[in-house]
XYZ file of C-alpha atoms in Angstrom:
211
model
C -50.402 104.149 -66.275
C -50.751 101.934 -63.705
C -48.112 98.843 -63.532
C -48.876 95.853 -60.336
C -45.908 93.609 -60.698
C -46.178 90.217 -57.897
C -47.561 92.464 -55.449
C -48.515 90.435 -52.077
C -50.429 91.829 -48.849
C -50.595 89.611 -45.130
C -52.731 91.363 -42.409
C -50.841 89.208 -39.785
C -51.261 85.381 -41.032
C -54.600 86.237 -43.322
C -53.150 86.874 -46.866
C -55.176 89.704 -48.417
C -53.504 89.754 -51.868
C -51.299 86.656 -52.908
C -48.897 87.462 -56.347
C -50.977 89.731 -57.615
C -49.673 91.523 -61.116
C -51.338 93.320 -63.819
C -51.254 96.686 -66.627
C -53.271 99.827 -66.983
C -51.866 102.057 -69.372
C -52.479 105.051 -70.201
C -56.634 106.438 -71.553
C -57.967 102.391 -69.819
C -61.313 101.735 -68.386
C -60.906 99.515 -65.810
C -62.614 97.067 -62.918
C -61.353 95.682 -61.053
C -64.032 92.814 -60.494
C -63.739 90.530 -56.975
C -66.650 89.589 -54.190
C -65.834 91.838 -51.043
C -63.061 90.383 -49.417
C -61.450 89.245 -52.941
C -58.636 92.036 -51.868
C -60.269 94.846 -54.776
C -59.620 97.598 -51.476
C -56.192 96.562 -50.148
C -54.258 96.370 -53.954
C -56.303 100.761 -54.375
C -54.775 101.339 -50.913
C -51.436 99.884 -51.827
C -51.428 102.214 -55.519
C -52.375 105.521 -53.833
C -49.568 104.440 -50.829
C -51.590 104.260 -48.444
C -50.303 100.484 -47.565
C -47.136 99.028 -48.022
C -46.726 95.313 -49.817
C -44.647 92.283 -48.271
C -43.291 91.620 -52.141
C -43.629 93.261 -55.390
C -43.145 96.276 -56.065
C -45.586 99.246 -57.748
C -45.440 101.598 -60.451
C -47.644 104.997 -61.224
C -46.510 106.963 -64.718
C -43.270 105.094 -64.137
C -43.405 106.395 -60.267
C -41.719 103.645 -58.010
C -45.757 104.203 -55.264
C -43.333 102.445 -52.443
C -40.255 105.039 -53.311
C -41.714 107.753 -54.025
C -44.815 108.128 -52.687
C -45.656 111.117 -52.777
C -44.383 112.515 -56.776
C -47.181 109.242 -57.547
C -50.376 110.158 -55.058
C -49.164 114.091 -57.024
C -50.566 112.059 -60.397
C -53.445 110.732 -58.320
C -57.114 111.393 -57.193
C -59.303 108.813 -54.933
C -61.995 108.442 -53.775
C -61.991 105.838 -51.156
C -65.889 103.967 -51.102
C -66.208 106.510 -47.712
C -65.755 109.397 -49.318
C -63.411 111.165 -46.991
C -65.813 114.427 -45.798
C -66.292 117.428 -43.370
C -70.290 117.008 -42.762
C -70.331 121.111 -41.191
C -68.374 122.435 -44.199
C -70.317 123.433 -46.526
C -69.058 121.684 -50.004
C -67.128 124.705 -51.745
C -65.281 125.186 -48.545
C -63.887 122.317 -48.105
C -63.270 121.616 -52.340
C -61.251 125.215 -51.465
C -60.200 123.498 -47.962
C -59.018 120.445 -50.714
C -57.776 122.450 -53.490
C -54.896 123.891 -50.573
C -54.585 120.752 -49.450
C -53.820 119.409 -52.804
C -51.131 122.616 -53.650
C -52.947 124.061 -56.566
C -51.875 127.351 -57.068
C -54.028 129.885 -55.456
C -53.715 132.315 -59.586
C -55.441 128.582 -60.327
C -58.282 127.480 -58.531
C -60.907 129.617 -59.015
C -60.679 127.561 -63.117
C -60.316 124.208 -61.421
C -62.604 124.404 -58.497
C -65.547 125.694 -61.390
C -64.010 122.828 -63.565
C -64.198 120.206 -60.794
C -67.832 121.825 -59.629
C -69.235 121.437 -63.531
C -68.053 118.400 -63.983
C -69.872 116.787 -61.782
C -73.144 118.887 -61.051
C -72.931 120.452 -57.165
C -73.409 124.162 -59.173
C -76.274 124.286 -57.413
C -75.237 122.858 -53.751
C -72.133 125.083 -52.727
C -73.669 127.059 -50.060
C -74.646 124.108 -48.166
C -73.326 121.638 -45.714
C -71.937 118.164 -46.905
C -73.852 116.739 -44.171
C -77.249 118.046 -45.554
C -76.328 116.111 -48.893
C -78.309 112.899 -50.065
C -75.855 110.327 -49.829
C -75.248 110.598 -53.925
C -74.401 114.180 -53.396
C -71.797 112.963 -50.924
C -70.682 110.918 -53.618
C -70.554 114.103 -56.398
C -68.888 115.736 -53.843
C -65.840 112.932 -53.160
C -65.630 112.868 -56.691
C -65.268 116.348 -57.379
C -62.181 116.623 -54.826
C -60.227 113.524 -56.238
C -60.928 116.039 -59.810
C -59.500 119.398 -58.042
C -55.577 118.782 -59.511
C -56.630 117.542 -62.991
C -55.031 114.333 -61.779
C -53.886 111.197 -64.583
C -54.932 108.596 -63.219
C -58.238 108.147 -60.133
C -59.187 105.658 -58.549
C -62.412 104.630 -57.363
C -63.668 101.617 -55.153
C -66.942 101.198 -55.331
C -67.793 104.862 -56.450
C -71.762 103.533 -56.176
C -72.387 101.678 -53.190
C -75.405 102.819 -51.531
C -76.953 104.501 -54.698
C -80.432 104.347 -55.531
C -81.152 103.121 -59.457
C -80.955 107.126 -60.081
C -78.277 107.724 -58.351
C -76.364 104.719 -60.033
C -77.223 105.646 -63.173
C -75.778 109.669 -63.063
C -73.141 108.175 -61.180
C -72.366 106.024 -64.286
C -72.667 108.991 -66.573
C -69.869 111.117 -64.000
C -67.094 108.574 -64.710
C -67.588 108.124 -68.339
C -67.185 112.108 -68.534
C -64.334 112.131 -66.064
C -62.099 109.584 -68.252
C -61.430 111.620 -70.798
C -59.572 113.295 -69.403
C -57.940 110.604 -66.709
C -57.176 106.757 -66.464
C -59.918 104.992 -64.524
C -59.828 102.250 -62.045
C -62.278 101.020 -59.963
C -63.568 98.953 -57.920
C -66.403 97.241 -58.198
C -68.792 93.805 -57.132
C -71.458 94.809 -59.307
C -71.889 93.282 -63.055
C -73.404 95.422 -64.797
C -71.157 98.439 -63.720
C -68.441 96.628 -65.556
C -70.146 96.090 -68.499
C -71.535 99.669 -68.212
C -68.356 101.673 -68.348
C -65.226 99.439 -69.181
C -62.420 98.898 -71.450
C -60.917 95.352 -68.990
C -62.306 93.760 -66.743
C -59.436 92.771 -63.846
C -60.909 89.254 -62.215
C -60.584 89.309 -58.024
C -60.918 86.224 -56.632
C -59.412 85.503 -52.773
C -56.511 88.013 -53.404
C -55.535 85.989 -57.303
C -56.118 87.510 -60.132
C -58.195 84.747 -61.575
C -59.416 86.114 -64.768
């Protein structure tokens, strides 16, 4: 599902990634583990086409992310660390907007929206403005937008950041359920998160894969 080969990335003179290579087979839940500043977010942004590598090759489901970014992105559901939400919109209006932007056919939108809403437990919050939701429910809305189009790959950047202990447990259960339908790659610096969720772990330190 994911193949990263000899990827390097610089920000000016600072090297964020150094010769990073790894593979993620279809159906796995893989954690990208490392301290803050290790390069986790950079590699996720390259995988999703938001950044281009300075060297190396990245493919998602056999598609070169640099050469065919739109085709690759169509297969990806992405939750960045700060979910891309519009606080003035209701949950329902926001998810409808995201379904339109994702190109979900009009005759399939009701089923897709219902599926995402029930998967993330948002059915009691549909008419509430996103700006009034707790951090945990905003993360759920971010997850719902990431799965609307039934992606083959789900990429989550620090999905539990800022959540309280109860919300963290709820988020883990959510990810486990979503992993039944999608390959999942998520970044974290929290070891118990990896132990609770992952089939395999990639440890990234100072921009390089260490284990």
